[in-house]
Each structure stands twice: as C-alpha cells, then as structure tokens.
CSV table of C-alpha atoms and ligand atoms in Angstrom, one decimal:
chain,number,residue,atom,x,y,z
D,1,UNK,CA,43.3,-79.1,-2.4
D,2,UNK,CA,41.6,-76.5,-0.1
D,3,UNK,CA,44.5,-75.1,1.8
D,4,UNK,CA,42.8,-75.9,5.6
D,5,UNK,CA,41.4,-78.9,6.0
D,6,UNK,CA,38.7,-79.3,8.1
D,7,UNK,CA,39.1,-82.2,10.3
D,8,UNK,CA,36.4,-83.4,12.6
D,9,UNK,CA,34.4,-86.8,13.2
D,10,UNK,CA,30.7,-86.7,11.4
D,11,UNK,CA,28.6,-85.1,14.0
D,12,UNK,CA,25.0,-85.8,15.7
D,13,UNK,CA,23.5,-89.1,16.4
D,14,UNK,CA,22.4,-90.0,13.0
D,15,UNK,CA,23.2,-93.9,11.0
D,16,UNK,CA,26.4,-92.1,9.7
D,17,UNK,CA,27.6,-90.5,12.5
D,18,UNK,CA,30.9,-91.0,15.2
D,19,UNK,CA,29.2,-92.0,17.9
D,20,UNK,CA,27.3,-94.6,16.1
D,21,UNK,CA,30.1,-95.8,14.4
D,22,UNK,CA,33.0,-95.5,16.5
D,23,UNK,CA,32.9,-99.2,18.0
D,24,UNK,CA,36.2,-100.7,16.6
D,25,UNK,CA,38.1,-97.5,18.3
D,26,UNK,CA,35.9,-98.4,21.5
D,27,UNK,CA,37.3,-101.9,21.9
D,28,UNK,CA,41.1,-100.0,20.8
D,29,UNK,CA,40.0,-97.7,23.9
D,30,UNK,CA,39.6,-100.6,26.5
D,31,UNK,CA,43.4,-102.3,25.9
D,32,UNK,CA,44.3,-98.5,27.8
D,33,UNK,CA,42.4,-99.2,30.4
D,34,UNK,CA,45.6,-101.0,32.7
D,35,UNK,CA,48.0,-98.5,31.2
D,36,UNK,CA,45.6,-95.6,32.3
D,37,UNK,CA,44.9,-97.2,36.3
D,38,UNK,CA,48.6,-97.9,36.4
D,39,UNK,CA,49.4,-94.0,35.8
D,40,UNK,CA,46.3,-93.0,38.3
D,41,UNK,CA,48.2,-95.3,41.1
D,42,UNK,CA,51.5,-94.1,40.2
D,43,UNK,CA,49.8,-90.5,40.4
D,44,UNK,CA,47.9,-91.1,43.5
D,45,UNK,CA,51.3,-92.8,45.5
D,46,UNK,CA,53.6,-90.0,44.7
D,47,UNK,CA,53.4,-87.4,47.0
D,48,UNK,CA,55.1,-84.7,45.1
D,49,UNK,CA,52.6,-84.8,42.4
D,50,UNK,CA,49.3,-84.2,44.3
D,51,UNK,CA,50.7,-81.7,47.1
D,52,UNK,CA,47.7,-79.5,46.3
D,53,UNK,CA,45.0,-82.2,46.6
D,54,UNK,CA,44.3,-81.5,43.3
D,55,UNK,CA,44.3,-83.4,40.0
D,56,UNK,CA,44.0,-82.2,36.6
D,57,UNK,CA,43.5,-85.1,33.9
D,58,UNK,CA,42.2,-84.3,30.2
D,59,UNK,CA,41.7,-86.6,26.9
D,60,UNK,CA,42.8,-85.3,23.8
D,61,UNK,CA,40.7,-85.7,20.7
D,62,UNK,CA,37.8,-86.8,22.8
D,63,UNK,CA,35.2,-86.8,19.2
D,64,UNK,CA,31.9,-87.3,20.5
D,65,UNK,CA,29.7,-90.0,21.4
D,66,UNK,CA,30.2,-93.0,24.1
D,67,UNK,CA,33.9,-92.5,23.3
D,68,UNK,CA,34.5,-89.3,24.6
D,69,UNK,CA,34.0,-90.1,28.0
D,70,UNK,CA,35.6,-93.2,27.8
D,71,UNK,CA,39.2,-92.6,29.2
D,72,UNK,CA,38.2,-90.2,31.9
D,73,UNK,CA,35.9,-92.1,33.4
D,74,UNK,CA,38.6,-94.9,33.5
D,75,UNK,CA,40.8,-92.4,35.5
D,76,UNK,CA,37.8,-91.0,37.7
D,77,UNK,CA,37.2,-94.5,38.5
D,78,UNK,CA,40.6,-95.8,39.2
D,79,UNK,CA,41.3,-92.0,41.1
D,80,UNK,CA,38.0,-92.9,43.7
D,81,UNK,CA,39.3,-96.7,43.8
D,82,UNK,CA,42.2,-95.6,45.0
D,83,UNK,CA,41.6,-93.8,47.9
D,84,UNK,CA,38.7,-95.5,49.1
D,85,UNK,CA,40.9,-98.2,49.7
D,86,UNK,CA,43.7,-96.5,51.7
D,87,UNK,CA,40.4,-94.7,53.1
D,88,UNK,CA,41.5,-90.8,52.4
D,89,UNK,CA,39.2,-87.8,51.5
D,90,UNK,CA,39.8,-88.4,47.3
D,91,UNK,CA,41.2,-85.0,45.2
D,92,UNK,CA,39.6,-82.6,43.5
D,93,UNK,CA,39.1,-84.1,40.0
D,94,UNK,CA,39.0,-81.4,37.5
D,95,UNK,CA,37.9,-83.4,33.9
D,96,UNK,CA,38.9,-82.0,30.7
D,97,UNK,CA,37.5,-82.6,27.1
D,98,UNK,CA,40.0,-81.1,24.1
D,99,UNK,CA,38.9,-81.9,20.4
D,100,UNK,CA,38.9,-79.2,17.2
D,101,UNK,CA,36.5,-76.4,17.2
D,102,UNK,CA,34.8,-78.2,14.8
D,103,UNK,CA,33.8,-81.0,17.2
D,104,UNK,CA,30.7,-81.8,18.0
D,105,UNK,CA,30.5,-81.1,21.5
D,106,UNK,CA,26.8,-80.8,22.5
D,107,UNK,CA,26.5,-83.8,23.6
D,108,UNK,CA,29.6,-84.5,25.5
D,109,UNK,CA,28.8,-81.4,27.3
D,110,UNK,CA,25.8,-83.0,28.6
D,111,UNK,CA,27.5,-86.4,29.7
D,112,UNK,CA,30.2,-83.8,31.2
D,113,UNK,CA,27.2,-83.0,33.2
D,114,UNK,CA,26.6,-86.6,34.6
D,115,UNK,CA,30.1,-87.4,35.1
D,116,UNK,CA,30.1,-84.5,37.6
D,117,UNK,CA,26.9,-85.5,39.1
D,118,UNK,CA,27.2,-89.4,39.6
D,119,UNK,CA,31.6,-88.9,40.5
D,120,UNK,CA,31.9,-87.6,44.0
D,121,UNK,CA,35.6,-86.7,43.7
D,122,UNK,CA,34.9,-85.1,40.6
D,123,UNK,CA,34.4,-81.1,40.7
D,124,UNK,CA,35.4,-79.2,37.7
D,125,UNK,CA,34.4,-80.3,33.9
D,126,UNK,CA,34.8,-78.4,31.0
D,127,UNK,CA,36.0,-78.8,26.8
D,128,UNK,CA,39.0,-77.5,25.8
D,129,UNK,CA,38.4,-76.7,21.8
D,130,UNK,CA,41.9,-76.0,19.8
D,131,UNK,CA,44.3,-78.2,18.1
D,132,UNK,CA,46.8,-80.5,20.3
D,133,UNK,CA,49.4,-79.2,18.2
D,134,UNK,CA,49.1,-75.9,19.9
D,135,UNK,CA,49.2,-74.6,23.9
D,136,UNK,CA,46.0,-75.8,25.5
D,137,UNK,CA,45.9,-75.7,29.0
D,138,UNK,CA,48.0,-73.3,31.7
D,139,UNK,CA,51.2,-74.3,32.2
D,140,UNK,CA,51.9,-77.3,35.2
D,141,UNK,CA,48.9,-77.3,35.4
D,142,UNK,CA,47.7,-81.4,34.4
D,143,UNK,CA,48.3,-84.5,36.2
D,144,UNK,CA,47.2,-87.3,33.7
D,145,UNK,CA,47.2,-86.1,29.7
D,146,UNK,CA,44.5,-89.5,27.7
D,147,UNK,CA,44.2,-89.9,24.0
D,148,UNK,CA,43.2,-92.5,22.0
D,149,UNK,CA,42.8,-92.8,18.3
D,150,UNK,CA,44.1,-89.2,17.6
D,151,UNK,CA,47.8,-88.7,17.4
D,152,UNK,CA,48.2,-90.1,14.1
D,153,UNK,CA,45.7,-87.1,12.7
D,154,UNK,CA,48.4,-84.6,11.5
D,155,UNK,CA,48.4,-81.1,12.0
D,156,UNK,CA,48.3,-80.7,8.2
D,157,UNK,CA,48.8,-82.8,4.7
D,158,UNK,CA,53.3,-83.2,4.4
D,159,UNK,CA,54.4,-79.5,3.2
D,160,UNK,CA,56.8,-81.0,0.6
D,161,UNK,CA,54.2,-83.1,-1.0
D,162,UNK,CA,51.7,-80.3,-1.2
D,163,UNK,CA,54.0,-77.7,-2.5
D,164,UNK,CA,54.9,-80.0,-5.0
D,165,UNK,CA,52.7,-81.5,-6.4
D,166,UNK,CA,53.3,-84.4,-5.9
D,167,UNK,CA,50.5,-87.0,-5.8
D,168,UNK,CA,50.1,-89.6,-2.7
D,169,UNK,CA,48.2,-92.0,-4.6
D,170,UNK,CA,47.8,-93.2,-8.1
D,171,UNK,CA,45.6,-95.4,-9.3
D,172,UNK,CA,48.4,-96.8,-11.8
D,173,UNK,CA,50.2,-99.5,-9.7
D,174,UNK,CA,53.8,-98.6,-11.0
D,175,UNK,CA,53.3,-95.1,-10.6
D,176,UNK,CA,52.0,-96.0,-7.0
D,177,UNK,CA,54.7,-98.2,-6.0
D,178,UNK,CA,58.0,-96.0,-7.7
D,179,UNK,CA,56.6,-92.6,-6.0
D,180,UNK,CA,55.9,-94.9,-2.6
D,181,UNK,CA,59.4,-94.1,-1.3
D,182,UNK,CA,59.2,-90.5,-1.3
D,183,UNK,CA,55.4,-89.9,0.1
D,184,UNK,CA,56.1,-91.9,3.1
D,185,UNK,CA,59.2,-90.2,3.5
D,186,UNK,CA,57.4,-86.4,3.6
D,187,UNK,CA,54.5,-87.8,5.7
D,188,UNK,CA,57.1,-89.3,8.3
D,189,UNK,CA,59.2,-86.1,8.4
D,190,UNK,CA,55.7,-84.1,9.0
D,191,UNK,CA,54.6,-86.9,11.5
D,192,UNK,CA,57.8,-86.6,13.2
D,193,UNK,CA,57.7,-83.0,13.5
D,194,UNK,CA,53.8,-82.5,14.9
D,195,UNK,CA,54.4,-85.4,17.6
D,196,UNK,CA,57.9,-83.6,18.8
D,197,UNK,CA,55.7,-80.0,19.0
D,198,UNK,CA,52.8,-82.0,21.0
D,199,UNK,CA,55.3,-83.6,23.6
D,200,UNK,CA,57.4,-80.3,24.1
D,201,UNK,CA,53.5,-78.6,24.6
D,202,UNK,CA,52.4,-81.6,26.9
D,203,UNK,CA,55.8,-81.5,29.1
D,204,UNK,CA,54.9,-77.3,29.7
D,205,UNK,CA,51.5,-78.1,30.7
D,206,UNK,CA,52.2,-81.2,32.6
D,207,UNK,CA,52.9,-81.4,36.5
D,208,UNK,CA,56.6,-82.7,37.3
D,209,UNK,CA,56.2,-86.4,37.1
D,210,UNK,CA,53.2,-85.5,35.1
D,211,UNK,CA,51.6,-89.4,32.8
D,212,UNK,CA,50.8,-89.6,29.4
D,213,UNK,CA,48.9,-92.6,28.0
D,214,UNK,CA,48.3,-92.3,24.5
D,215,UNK,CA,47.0,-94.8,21.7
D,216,UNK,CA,47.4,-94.3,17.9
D,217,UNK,CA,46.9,-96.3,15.2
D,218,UNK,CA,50.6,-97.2,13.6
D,219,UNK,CA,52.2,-99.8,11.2
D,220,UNK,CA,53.4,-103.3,12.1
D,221,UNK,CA,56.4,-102.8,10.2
D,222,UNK,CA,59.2,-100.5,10.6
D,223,UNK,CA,59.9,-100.4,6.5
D,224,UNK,CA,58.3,-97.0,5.5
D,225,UNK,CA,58.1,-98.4,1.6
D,226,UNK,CA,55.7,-101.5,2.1
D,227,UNK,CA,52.1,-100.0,1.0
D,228,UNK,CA,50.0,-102.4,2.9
D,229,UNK,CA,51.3,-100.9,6.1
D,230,UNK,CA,50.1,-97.1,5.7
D,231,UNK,CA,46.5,-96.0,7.9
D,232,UNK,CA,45.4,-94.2,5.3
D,233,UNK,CA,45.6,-96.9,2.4
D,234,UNK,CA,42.2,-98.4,2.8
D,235,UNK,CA,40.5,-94.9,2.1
D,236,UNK,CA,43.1,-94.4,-0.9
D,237,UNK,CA,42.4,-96.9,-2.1
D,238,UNK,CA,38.9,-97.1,-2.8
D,239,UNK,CA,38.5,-93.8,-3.6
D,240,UNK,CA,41.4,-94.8,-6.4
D,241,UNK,CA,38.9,-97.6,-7.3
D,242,UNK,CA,36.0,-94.9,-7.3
D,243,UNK,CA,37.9,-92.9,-10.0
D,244,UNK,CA,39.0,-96.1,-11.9
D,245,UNK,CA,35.4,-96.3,-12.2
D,246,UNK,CA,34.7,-92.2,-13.3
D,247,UNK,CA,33.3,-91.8,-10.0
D,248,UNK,CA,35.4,-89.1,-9.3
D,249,UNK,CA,37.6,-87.1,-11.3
D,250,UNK,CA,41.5,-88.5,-11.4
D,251,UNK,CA,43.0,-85.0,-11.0
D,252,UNK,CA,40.8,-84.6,-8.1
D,253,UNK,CA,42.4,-87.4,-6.8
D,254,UNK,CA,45.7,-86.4,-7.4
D,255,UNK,CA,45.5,-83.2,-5.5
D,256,UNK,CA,43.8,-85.6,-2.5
D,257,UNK,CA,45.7,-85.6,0.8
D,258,UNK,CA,44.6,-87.5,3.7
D,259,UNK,CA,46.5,-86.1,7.0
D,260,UNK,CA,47.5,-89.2,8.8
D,261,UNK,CA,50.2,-91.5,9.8
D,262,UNK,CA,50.8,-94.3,11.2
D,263,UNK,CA,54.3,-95.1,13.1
D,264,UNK,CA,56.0,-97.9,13.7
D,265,UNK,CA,56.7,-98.5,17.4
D,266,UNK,CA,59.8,-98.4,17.2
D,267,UNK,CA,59.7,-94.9,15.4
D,268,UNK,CA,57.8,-93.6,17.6
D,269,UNK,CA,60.2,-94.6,20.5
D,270,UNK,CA,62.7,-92.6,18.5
D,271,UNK,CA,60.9,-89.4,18.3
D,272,UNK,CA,60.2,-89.4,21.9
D,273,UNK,CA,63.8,-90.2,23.4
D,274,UNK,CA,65.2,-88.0,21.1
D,275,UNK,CA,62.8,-84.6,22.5
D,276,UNK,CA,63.6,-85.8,25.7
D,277,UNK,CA,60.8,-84.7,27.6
D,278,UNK,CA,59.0,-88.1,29.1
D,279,UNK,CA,60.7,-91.6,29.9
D,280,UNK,CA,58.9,-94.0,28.4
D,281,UNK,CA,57.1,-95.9,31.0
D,282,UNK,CA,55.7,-98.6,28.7
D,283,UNK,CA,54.9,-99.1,25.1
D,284,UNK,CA,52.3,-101.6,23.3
D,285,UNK,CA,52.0,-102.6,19.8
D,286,UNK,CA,48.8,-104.9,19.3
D,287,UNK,CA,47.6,-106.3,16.2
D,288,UNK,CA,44.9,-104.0,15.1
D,289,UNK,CA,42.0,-106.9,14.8
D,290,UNK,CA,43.1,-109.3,17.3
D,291,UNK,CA,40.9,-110.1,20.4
D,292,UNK,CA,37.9,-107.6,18.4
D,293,UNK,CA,34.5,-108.8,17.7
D,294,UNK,CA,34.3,-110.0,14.0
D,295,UNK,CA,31.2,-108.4,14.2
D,296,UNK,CA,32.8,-104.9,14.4
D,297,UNK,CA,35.1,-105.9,11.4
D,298,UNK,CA,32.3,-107.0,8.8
D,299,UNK,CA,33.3,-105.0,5.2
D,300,UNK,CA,30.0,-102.9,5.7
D,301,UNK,CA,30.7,-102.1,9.3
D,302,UNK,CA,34.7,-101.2,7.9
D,303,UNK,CA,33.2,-99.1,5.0
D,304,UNK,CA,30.9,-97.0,7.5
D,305,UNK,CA,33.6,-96.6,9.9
D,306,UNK,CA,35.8,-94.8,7.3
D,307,UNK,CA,32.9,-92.9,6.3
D,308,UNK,CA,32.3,-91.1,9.7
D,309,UNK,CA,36.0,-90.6,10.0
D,310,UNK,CA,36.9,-89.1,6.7
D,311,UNK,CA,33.4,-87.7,4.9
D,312,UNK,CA,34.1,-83.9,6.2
D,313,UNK,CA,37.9,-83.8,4.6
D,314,UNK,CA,36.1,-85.8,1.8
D,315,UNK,CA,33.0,-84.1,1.1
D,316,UNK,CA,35.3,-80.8,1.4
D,317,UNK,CA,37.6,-82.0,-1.4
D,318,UNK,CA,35.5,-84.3,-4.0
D,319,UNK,CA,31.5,-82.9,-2.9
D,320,UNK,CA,28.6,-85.2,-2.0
D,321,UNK,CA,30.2,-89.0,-3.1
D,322,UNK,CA,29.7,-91.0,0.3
D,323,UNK,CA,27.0,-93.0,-0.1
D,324,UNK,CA,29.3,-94.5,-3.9
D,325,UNK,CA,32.3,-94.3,-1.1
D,326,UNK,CA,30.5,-96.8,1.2
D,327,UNK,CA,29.4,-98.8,-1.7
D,328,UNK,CA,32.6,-99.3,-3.6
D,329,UNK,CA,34.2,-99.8,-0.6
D,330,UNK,CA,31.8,-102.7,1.0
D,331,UNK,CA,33.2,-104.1,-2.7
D,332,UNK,CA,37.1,-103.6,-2.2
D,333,UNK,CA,36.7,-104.6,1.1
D,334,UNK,CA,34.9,-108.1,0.4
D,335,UNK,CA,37.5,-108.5,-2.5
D,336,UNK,CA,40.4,-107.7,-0.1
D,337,UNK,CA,39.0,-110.2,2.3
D,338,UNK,CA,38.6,-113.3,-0.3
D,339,UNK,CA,42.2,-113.2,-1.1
D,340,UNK,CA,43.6,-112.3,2.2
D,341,UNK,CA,46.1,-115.1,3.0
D,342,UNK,CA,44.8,-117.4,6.5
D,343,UNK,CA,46.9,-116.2,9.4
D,344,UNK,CA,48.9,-113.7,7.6
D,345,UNK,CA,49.6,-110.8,10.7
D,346,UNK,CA,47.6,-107.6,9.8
D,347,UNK,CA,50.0,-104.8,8.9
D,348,UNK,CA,47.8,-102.1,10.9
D,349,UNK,CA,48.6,-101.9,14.9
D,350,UNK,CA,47.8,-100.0,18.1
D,351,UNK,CA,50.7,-98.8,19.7
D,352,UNK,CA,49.9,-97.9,22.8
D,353,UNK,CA,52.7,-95.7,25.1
D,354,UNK,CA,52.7,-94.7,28.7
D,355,UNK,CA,55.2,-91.7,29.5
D,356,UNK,CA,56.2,-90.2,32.3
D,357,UNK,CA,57.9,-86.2,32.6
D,358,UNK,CA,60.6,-86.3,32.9
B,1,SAM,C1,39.2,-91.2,15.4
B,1,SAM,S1,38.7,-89.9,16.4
B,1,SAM,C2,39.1,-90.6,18.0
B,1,SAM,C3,38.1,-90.2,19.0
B,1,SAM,C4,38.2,-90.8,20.4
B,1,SAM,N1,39.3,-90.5,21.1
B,1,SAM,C5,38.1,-92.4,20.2
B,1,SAM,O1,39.0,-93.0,20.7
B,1,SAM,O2,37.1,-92.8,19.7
B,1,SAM,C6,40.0,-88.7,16.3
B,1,SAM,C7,39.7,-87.4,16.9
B,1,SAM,O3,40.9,-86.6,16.9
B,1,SAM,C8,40.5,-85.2,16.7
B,1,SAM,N2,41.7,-84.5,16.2
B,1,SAM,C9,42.4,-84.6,15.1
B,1,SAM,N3,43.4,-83.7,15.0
B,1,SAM,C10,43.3,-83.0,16.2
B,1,SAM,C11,44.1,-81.9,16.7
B,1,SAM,N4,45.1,-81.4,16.0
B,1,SAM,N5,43.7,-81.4,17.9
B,1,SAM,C12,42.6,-81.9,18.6
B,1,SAM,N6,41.9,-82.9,18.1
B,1,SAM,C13,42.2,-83.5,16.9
B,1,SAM,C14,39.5,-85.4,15.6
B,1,SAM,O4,38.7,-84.2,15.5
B,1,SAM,C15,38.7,-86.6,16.1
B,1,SAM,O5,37.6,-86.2,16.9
C-alpha cells in the first residue's frame, strides 16, 4: 500500500463528484440540526462564554459542495434567531471551514462569500486546511466545534495491521471470518487513539464551556466480531467480489486498507469519559436508513455514493477501476437487497454526540 494515503472527497461539480453525490450524508446532516441550536442557545445564554461579543464556530471535514455549508449556516441562523428575539446587537460571527489540503475548496470559498454577505452577524470567514488530528486553530479561541460524516476517517490505516501484513479482507469467507477478530481489534485501538488526540486538540482550542456536536457513522452493535456491522464492509466487499472476478489483482487486495471506523455508541461514550475533557451533553444512535428517502438509497445511487467517497484512496491503490467498481457494486448491492430479511434493523448507525468542555 502507498505509505500516505490521500484522503479527500472526488472534487468539482461533475456526475461523479461529492457535491453531486453527497445526498444521503445531507439528510445524516439535518438529524444535527436540534443538537446544533441547542448548543447555540446554551452558547448564547451563558454569559461567561461570549464576554467578548465574539463567537468562533468551525465545521470539521466540511468536503465540498451543498454540504459544506450546511452546519454553519444552522449555527449562523440559530446565533441571529437568538438574539433577535431577546432583541440585542448579535456577535461577531467568525465562520470556519477545516477539511485536508487536498479538499476541494474553490467552491466553498465562494459560498463562504455569500454566507458573509446575506448573514449580518456574520464577519469573518475563512478555510482552515490540515488534518483534525493535528492543532488547527489558536488556542481558546472557538465557541461551537460542527462535524458531520468525518470522525470515523482515521488519521491512517491500524499500524499493527500494516506492519504486519496482515490482510483486512479476504475474499475466502473462513479466512475472512477467523482473521475478523484481530482486524477489528487494531482498527478499534487506532480508532480509539485518533478520537482521544482530536478531543485533547478540540478542549485546547475550545473556549471554557466550549460545544461540540459531532456526527459519525458507527455500528449498531457493540460486538467488534460481527462483519455486517463494520462501515467499510460494503466497499470491501465488492471490491472482494471485483477480484473474485480478476478485476483486480488478489494481492492488491490484500495490501488494501480502507482508514475508517465505525464505533458503537457505547464505545464511543467510553473513549470520551475516559480523556475527560467534555461531559457528554447528549448522544444519538439512529438507524442509518430510517426516516431517508428510498430514493437516496436505490443500489445505483449507494454504488455512486461510495464511489465519490473512496475513488482517490482507490484509484491511488488499484489505478483507474471505478467505473467496474460502480458496476459490480449496483450487482452486490441488488443481490444484498433480494435477500435482506423484511424488518431486520440495519447494522450501520449515526451516532450523533453533543459535548460540552469541561
Ligand atoms: C464523507 S465527507 C463528509 C463531508 C461533510 N461534512 C458532509 O457531512 O457531507 C468526510 C470528509 O472528512 C474529511 N476528512 C477525513 N479525514 C480528515 C482529517 N484528518 N482532517 C480533516 N478532514 C478530514 C474528508 O476529506 C472529507 O471531506
């Protein structure tokens, strides 16, 4: 595997990029919206927090497209609502967009742009590129920290398995199912140790009583050995099926890491009490599909979603294969969905936490 991935959304506007094929994490983006006015109020009614008349709030793995904008603007929105109903001069909004350098950011610098112009409390905008797993911003110096979709990207593929050798997916079922154990075991531990880096990083650059609401896709169930229940399964598995088929070469495959994990709520509960910066305000698991417009979750729709996720890291690794990756998977997919037992819970969620600094 190439030692640095590079991890970014497919850029532009074009059929096969983020922004025209981020709709499922839109509608993920909208079950934040009462978490993210319930922080603004709490922010806006405490007067130790906003003593300077100032706020601070920034999203954290903003991509690009509608989405980028999606969770400030909820904030803005909920900041002007706010104190045009006690009727008080707003803050100073300053409005900050962090992704990796890689990010396409030409066009959210231009809805920046209108953000600024149609908000009145809003003065400063500005993107933030650098990882989340590294200092960002000054210290004490942000009021309201968004992310959605992002913190279950990794800062890199679980050391132990890469050093290793040892393979996170085989197409051989046995193989897949005996190793199971011990590759959800290293990605947890790396998981574990990237979200305890980015709350210690979030509580320096927070403001005392600083909010966090973040959103990440996670597992249903708190058994790290059931397959079903890992994020990155569906793009395993068909490029398993893709070199099943001598699509792709198996020991390309086998030296194939996808950087993401999904927690369990409850995990995730774990990691944060135990680093002890934030009280946990609130925390949400929802059942990834439920509420969502079939339309968005049509095999095809699935297929192209994965696509403008996880092309660059696959493109990087395997070379030009994503029009057979959309292909096969439209297949897996409709064959996943025919035997799919009626009512069965999905085993994907969105847990969705709202922290507080301690
Ligand atoms: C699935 S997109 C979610 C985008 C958007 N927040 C949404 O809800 O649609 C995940 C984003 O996280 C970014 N990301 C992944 N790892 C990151 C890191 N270490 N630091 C900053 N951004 C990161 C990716 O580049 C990508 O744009």
């Amino acid at each position: 595997m190439d030692s640095k991935q590079r991890v970014h959304m497919n850029q532009g506007h074009g059929e096969t990029s983020y922004a025209r094929n981020s709709s499922i994490q839109s509608a993920q983006q909208n079950r934040m919206k009462p978490l993210i006015e319930a922080a603004i109020v709490g922010l806006c009614s405490n007067p130790n927090t906003l003593l300077s008349g100032k706020m601070a709030i920034a999203d954290l793995g903003c991509s690009s497209g509608p989405n980028a904008l999606a969770l400030v603007s909820i904030a803005v929105e909920a900041t002007h609502n706010h104190f045009l109903r006690f009727q008080q001069p707003p803050p100073e909004v300053c409005v900050l967009l962090n992704d990796l350098p890689d990010n396409d950011f030409n066009m959210v610098v231009k809805r920046l742009v209108v953000l600024q112009q149609t908000n009145e409390p809003v003065c400063v905008t500005g993107v933030v590129p650098g990882s989340f797993y590294e200092r960002l911003f000054p210290s004490g110096s942000l009021h309201l920290v968004c992310s959605s979709s992002s913190l279950q990207w990794l800062s890199k593929a679980p050391e132990d398995l890469v050093a290793n050798h040892i393979c996170a997916y085989d197409i051989d079922e046995h193989v897949r199912r005996e190793r199971l154990p011990v590759v959800a075991a290293a990605y947890g531990r790396q998981f574990s140790k990237d979200f305890t880096r980015f709350l210690k990083l979030r509580a320096k650059e927070l403001v005392p009583e600083g909010q966090m609401v973040l959103s990440l896709v996670g597992r249903r169930s708190d058994d790290l050995a059931t397959e079903n229940s890992h994020v990155w399964r569906t793009a395993a598995q068909i490029l398993g099926a893709m070199a099943s088929e001598g699509m792709i070469d198996k020991a390309k495959l086998d030296s194939f890491y996808i950087p993401v994990y999904g927690p369990s709520a409850k995990e995730l509960r774990v990691i944060i009490e135990e680093e002890g910066s934030f009280s946990i305000t609130e925390m949400q698991a929802h059942d990834y599909a439920s509420g969502m417009d079939r339309a968005l979750l049509t095999p095809n729709r699935i297929a192209n979603t994965l696509r403008a996720i996880f092309e660059p890291i696959i493109v990087q690794h395997f070379g030009e294969i994503m029009d057979e990756f959309v292909r096969t998977g439209e297949k897996h997919l409709n064959l996943q969905r025919s035997s799919r037992v009626e009512g069965t819970k999905h085993p994907i969620v969105m847990v969705l936490v709202s922290l507080t600094k301690a």
